[in-house]
PDB file of C-alpha atoms in Angstrom:
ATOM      1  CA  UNK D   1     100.954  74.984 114.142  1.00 57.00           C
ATOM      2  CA  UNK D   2     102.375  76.834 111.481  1.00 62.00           C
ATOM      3  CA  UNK D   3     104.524  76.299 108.957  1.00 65.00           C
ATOM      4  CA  UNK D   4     107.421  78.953 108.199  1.00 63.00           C
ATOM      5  CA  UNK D   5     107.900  78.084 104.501  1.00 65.00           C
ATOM      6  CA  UNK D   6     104.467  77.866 103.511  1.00 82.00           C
ATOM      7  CA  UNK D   7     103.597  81.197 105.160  1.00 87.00           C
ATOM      8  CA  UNK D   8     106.578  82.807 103.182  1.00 89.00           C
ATOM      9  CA  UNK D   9     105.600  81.426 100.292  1.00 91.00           C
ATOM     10  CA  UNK D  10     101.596  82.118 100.885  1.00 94.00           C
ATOM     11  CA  UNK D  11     103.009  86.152 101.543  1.00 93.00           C
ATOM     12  CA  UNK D  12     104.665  86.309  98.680  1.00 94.00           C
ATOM     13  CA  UNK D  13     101.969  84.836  95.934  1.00 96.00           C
ATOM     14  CA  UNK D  14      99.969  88.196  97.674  1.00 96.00           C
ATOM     15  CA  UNK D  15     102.823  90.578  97.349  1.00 96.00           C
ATOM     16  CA  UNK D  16     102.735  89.239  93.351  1.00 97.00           C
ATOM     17  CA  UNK D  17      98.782  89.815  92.895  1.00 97.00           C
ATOM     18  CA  UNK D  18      99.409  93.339  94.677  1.00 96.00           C
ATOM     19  CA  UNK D  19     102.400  94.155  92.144  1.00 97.00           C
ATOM     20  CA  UNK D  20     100.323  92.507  89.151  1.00 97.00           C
ATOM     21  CA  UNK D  21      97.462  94.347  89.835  1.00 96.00           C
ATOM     22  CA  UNK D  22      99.165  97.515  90.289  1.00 95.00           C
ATOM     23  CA  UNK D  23     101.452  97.058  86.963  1.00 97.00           C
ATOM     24  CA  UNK D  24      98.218  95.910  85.063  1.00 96.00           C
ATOM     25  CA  UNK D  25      96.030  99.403  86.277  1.00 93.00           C
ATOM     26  CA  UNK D  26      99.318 101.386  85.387  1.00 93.00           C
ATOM     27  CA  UNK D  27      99.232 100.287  81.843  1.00 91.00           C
ATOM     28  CA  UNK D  28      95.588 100.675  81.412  1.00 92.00           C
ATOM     29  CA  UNK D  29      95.514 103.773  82.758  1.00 89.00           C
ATOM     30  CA  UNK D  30      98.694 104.949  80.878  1.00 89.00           C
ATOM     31  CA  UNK D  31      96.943 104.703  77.610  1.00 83.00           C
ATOM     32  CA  UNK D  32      93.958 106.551  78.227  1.00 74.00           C
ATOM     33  CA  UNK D  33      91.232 104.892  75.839  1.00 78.00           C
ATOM     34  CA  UNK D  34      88.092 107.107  76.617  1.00 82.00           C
ATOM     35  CA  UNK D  35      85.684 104.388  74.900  1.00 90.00           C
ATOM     36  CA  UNK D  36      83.714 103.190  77.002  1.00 90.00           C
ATOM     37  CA  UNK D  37      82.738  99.461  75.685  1.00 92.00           C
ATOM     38  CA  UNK D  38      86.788  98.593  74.954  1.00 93.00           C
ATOM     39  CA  UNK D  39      86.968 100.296  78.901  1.00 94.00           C
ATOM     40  CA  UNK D  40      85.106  97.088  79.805  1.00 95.00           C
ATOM     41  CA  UNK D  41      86.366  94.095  77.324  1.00 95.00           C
ATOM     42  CA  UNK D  42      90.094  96.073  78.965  1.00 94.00           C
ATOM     43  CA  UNK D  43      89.190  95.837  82.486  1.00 95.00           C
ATOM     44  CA  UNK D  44      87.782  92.423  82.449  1.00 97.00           C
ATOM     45  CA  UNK D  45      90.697  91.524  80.835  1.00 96.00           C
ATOM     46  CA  UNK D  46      93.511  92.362  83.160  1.00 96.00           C
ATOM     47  CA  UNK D  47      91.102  90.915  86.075  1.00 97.00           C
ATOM     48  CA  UNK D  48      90.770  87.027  84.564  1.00 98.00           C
ATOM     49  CA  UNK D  49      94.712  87.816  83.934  1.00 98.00           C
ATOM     50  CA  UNK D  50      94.487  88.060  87.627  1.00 98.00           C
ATOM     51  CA  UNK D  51      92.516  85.034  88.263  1.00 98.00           C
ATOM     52  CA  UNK D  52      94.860  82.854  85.864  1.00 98.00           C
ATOM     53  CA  UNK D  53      97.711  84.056  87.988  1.00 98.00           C
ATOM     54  CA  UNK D  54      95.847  83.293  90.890  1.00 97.00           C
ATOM     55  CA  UNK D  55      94.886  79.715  89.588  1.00 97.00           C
ATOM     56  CA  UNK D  56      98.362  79.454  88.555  1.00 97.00           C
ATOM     57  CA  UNK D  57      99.786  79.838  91.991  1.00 95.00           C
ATOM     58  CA  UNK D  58      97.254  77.357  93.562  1.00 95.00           C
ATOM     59  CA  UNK D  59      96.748  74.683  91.195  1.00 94.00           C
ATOM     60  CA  UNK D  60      99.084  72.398  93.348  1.00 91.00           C
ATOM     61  CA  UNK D  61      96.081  72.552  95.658  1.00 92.00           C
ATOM     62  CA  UNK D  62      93.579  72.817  93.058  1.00 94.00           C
ATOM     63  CA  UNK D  63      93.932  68.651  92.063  1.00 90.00           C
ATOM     64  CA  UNK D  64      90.718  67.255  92.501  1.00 93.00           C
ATOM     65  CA  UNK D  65      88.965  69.668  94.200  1.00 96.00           C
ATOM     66  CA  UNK D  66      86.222  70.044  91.558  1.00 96.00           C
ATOM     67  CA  UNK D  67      85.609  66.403  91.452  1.00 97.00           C
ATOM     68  CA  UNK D  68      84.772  66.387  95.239  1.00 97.00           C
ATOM     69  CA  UNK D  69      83.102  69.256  95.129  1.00 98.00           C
ATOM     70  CA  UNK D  70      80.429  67.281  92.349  1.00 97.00           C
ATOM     71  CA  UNK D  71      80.437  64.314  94.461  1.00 97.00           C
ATOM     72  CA  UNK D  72      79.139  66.133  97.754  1.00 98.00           C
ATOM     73  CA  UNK D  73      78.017  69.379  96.409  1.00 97.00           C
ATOM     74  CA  UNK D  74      74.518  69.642  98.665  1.00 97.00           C
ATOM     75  CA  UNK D  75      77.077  68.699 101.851  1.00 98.00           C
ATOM     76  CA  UNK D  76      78.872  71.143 101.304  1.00 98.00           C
ATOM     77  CA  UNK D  77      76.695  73.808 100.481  1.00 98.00           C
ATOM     78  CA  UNK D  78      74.670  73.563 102.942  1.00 97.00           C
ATOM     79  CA  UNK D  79      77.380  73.690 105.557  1.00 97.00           C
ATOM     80  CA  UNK D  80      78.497  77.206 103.378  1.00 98.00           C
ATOM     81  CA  UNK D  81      75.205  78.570 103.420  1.00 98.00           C
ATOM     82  CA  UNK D  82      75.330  78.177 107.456  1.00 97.00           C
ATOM     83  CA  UNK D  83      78.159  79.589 107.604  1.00 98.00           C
ATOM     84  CA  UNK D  84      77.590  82.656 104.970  1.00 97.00           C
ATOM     85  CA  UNK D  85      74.118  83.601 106.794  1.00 97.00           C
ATOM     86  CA  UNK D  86      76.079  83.925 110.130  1.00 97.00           C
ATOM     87  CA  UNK D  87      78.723  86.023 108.987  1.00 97.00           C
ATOM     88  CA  UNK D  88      76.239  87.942 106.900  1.00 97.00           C
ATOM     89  CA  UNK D  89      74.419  88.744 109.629  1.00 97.00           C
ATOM     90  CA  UNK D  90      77.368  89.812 111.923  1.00 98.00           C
ATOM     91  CA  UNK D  91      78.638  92.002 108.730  1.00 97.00           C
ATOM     92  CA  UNK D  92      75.247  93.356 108.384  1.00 96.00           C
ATOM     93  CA  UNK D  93      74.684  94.555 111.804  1.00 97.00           C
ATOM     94  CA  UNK D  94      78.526  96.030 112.554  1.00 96.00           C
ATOM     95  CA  UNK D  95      78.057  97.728 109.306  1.00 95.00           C
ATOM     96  CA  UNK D  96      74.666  99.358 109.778  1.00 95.00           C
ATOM     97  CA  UNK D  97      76.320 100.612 113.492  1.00 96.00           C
ATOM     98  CA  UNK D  98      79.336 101.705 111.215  1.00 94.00           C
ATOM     99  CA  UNK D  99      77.730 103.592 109.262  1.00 92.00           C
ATOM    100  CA  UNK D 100      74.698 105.339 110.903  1.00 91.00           C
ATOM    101  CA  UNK D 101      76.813 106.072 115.107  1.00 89.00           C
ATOM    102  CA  UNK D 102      80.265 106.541 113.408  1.00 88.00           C
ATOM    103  CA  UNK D 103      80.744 107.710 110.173  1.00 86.00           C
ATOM    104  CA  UNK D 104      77.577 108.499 108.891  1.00 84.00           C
ATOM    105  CA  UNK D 105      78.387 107.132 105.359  1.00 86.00           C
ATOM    106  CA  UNK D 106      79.599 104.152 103.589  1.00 87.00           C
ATOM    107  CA  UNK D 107      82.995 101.682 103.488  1.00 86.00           C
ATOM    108  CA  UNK D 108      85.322 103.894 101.435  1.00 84.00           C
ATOM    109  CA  UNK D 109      85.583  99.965  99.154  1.00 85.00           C
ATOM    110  CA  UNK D 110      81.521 100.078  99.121  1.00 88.00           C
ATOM    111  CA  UNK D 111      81.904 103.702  97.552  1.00 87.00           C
ATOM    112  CA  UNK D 112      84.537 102.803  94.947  1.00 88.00           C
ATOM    113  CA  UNK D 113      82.649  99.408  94.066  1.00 88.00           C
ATOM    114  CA  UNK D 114      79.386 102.028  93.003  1.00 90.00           C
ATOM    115  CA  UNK D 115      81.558 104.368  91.391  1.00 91.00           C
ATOM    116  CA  UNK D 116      82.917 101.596  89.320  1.00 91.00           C
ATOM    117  CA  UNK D 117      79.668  99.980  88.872  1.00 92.00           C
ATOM    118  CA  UNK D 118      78.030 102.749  87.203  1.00 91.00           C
ATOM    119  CA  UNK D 119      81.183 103.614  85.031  1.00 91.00           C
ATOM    120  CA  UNK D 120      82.046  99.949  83.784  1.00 93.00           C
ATOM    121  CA  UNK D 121      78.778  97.825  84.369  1.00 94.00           C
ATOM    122  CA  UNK D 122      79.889  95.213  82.248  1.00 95.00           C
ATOM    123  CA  UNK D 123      83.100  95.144  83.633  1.00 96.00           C
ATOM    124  CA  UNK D 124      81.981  95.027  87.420  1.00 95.00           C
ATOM    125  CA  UNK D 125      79.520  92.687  87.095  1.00 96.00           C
ATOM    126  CA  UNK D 126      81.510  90.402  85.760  1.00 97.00           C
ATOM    127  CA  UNK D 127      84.459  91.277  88.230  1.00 96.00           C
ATOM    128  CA  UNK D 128      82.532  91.717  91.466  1.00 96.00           C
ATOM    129  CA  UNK D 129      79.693  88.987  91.151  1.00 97.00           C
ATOM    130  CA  UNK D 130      82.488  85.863  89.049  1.00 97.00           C
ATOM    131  CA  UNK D 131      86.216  86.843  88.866  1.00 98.00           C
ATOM    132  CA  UNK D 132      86.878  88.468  91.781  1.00 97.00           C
ATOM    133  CA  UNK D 133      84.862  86.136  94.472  1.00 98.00           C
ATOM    134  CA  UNK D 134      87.133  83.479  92.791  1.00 98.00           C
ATOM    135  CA  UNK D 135      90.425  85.247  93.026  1.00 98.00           C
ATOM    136  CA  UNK D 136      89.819  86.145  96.568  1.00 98.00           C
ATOM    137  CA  UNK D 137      89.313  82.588  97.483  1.00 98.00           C
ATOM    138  CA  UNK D 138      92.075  81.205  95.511  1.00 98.00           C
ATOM    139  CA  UNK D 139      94.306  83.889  97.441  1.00 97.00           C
ATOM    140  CA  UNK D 140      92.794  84.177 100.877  1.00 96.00           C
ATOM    141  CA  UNK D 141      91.947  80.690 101.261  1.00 97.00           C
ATOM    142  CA  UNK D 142      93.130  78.211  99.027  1.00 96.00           C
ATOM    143  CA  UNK D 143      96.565  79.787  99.175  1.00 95.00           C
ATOM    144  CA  UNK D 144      96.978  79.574 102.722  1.00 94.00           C
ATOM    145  CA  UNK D 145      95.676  75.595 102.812  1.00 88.00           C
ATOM    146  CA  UNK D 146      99.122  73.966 104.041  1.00 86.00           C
ATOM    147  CA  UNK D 147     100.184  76.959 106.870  1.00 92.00           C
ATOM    148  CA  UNK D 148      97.282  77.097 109.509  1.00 89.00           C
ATOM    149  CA  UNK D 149      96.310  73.952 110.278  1.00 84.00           C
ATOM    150  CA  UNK D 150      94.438  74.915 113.296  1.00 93.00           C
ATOM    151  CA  UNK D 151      91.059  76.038 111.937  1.00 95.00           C
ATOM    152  CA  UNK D 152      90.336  79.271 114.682  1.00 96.00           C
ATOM    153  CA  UNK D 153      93.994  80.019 113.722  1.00 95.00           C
ATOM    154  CA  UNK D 154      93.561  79.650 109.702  1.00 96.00           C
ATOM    155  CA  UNK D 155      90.109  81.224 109.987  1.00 97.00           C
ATOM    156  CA  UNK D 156      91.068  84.151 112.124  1.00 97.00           C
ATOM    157  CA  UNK D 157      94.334  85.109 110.299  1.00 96.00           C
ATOM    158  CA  UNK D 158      92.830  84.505 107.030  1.00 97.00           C
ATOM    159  CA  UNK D 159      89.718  86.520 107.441  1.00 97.00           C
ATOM    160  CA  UNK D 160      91.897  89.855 109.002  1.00 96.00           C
ATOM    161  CA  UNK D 161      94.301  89.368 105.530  1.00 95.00           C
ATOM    162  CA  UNK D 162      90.835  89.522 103.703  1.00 96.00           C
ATOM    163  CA  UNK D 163      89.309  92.171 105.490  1.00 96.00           C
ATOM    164  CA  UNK D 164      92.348  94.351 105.367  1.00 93.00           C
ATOM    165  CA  UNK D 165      92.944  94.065 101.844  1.00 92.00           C
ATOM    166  CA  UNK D 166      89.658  95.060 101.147  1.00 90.00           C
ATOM    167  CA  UNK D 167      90.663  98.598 103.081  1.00 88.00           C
ATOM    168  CA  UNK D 168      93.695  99.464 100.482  1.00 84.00           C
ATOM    169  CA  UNK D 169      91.594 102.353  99.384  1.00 75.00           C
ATOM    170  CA  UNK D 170      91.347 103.688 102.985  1.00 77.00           C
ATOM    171  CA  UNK D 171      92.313 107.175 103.452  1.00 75.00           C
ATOM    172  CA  UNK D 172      93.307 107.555 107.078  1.00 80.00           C
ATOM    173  CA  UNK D 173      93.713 104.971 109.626  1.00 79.00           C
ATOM    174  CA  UNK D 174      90.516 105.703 111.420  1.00 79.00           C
ATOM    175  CA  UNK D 175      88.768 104.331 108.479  1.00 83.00           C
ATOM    176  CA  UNK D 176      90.186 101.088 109.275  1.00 89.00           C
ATOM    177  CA  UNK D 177      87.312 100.473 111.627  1.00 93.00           C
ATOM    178  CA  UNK D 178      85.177  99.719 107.940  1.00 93.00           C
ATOM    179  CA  UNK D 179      87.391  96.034 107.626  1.00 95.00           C
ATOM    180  CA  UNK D 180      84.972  94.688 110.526  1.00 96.00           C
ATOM    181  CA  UNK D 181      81.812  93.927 108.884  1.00 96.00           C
ATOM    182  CA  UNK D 182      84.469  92.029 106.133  1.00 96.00           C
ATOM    183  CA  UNK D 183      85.890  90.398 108.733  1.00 97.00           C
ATOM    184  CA  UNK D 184      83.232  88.788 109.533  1.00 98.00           C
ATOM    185  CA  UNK D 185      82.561  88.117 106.185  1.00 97.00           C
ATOM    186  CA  UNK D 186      85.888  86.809 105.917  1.00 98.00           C
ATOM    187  CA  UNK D 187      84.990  84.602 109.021  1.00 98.00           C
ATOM    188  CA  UNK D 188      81.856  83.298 107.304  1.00 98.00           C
ATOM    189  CA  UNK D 189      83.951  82.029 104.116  1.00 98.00           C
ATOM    190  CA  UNK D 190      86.551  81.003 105.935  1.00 98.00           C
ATOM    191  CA  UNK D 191      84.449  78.553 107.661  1.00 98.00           C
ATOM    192  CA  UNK D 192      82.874  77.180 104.800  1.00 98.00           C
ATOM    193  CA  UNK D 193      86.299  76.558 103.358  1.00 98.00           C
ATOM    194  CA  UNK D 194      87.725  75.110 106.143  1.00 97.00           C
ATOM    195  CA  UNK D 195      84.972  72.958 107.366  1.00 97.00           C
ATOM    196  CA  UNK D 196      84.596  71.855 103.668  1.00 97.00           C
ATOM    197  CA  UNK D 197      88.359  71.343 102.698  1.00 96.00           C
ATOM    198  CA  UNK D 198      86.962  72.684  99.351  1.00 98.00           C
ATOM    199  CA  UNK D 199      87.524  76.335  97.913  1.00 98.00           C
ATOM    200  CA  UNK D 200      84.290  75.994  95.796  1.00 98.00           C
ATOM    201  CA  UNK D 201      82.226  75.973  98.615  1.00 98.00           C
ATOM    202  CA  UNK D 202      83.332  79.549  99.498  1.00 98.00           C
ATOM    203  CA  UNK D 203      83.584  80.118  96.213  1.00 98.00           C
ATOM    204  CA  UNK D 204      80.234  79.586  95.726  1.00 97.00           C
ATOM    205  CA  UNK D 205      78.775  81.776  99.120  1.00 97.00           C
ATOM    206  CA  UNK D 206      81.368  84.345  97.791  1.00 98.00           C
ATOM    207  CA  UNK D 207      79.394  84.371  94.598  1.00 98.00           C
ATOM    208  CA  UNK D 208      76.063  84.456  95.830  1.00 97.00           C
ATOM    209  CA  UNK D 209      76.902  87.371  98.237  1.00 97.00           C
ATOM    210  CA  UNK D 210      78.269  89.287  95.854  1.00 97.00           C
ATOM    211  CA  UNK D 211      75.597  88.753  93.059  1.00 97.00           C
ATOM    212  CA  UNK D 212      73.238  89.481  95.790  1.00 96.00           C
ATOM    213  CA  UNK D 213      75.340  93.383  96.954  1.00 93.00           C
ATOM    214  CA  UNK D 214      75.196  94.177  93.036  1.00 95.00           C
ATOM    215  CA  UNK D 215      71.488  93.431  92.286  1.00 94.00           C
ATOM    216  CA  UNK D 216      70.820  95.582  95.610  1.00 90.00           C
ATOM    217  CA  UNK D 217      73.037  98.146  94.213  1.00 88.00           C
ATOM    218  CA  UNK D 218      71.228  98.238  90.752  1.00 88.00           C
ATOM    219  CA  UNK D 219      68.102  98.418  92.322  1.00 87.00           C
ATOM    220  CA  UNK D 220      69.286 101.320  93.667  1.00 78.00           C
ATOM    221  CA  UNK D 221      70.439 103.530  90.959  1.00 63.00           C
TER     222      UNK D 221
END
């Protein structure tokens, strides 16, 4: 089943994160700074903006999720962690096929996430491995809690939303083929929030998978 209103209104909080993320990197980049330290204390700035907005525009559904989270925190984490390793595993292998038969190189988001990384480490540690996990959970699951209440339906819809929005920086649509491995991703957290009616439990795989993609990444520069 799904709910008309609440899908409206679940479309439109993302249409407001795309707008206030694309107002927020035209200011920053209108001004030019050049220093590199204020680059970082800037850019972590306008994302926990985004995650306040984000918090904002969930906290309806927010009540008294931390307080079950502490009360069944190894239940639920466990059931996440089952759920991560699976879609890690299907996100691992459609990626390595990806990139080594098809394209020969790596998700044009992967690229821009390095890029970044060596430019603003502060900055995208903080973003990739905290602030943004939680955003994305707030807005790809959390917000979407009272439209799909058929969990294949809310998993599946929710995890092509996530996938595609991490393919904005796509240059053609053949590249489009990159959003599988973070679909499955997006199937992996989506089960964990689902299964655990609680958005720290993918929260907290989000984290960890993250954390774990930037210490890789270090390791490699």
């Amino acid at each position: 089943m799904v709910r008309k209103e609440t899908v409206s209104n679940s479309l439109l909080t993302i249409g407001e994160y795309l707008l206030l993320n694309l107002t927020l990197s035209f200011f920053y980049q209108s001004f030019n700074i050049g220093n590199k330290f204020i680059d970082n204390i800037v850019l972590s700035f306008i994302s926990l903006v985004i995650l306040c907005f984000c918090i904002y525009k969930t906290k309806s559904n927010l009540d008294g999720q931390w307080n079950d989270f502490k009360k069944n925190y190894k239940v639920y984490i466990r059931k996440a962690l089952k759920y991560w390793l699976i879609g890690f595993v299907a996100m691992f292998v459609s990626n390595f096929l990806i990139v080594n038969f098809i394209f020969g190189d790596i998700a044009p988001n992967e690229a821009s996430n390095r890029k970044v990384l060596e430019l603003y480490p502060l900055y995208s540690i903080l973003n990739i491995c905290i602030l943004g996990p939680v955003t994305e959970e707030l807005l790809f699951r959390l917000n979407f809690k009272n439209v799909f209440k058929k969990r294949s339906t809310f998993v599946i819809i929710t995890s092509l939303i996530f996938a595609g929005m991490h393919m904005l920086s796509s240059s053609n649509l053949v590249e489009l083929i990159y959003s599988i491995p973070y679909f499955f991703l997006g199937l992996g957290l989506g089960l964990a929030y689902y299964d655990t009616d609680n958005v720290y439990s993918s929260s907290f795989i989000h984290i960890l998978h993250n954390s774990l993609a930037v210490i890789i990444i270090l390791l490699e520069i």
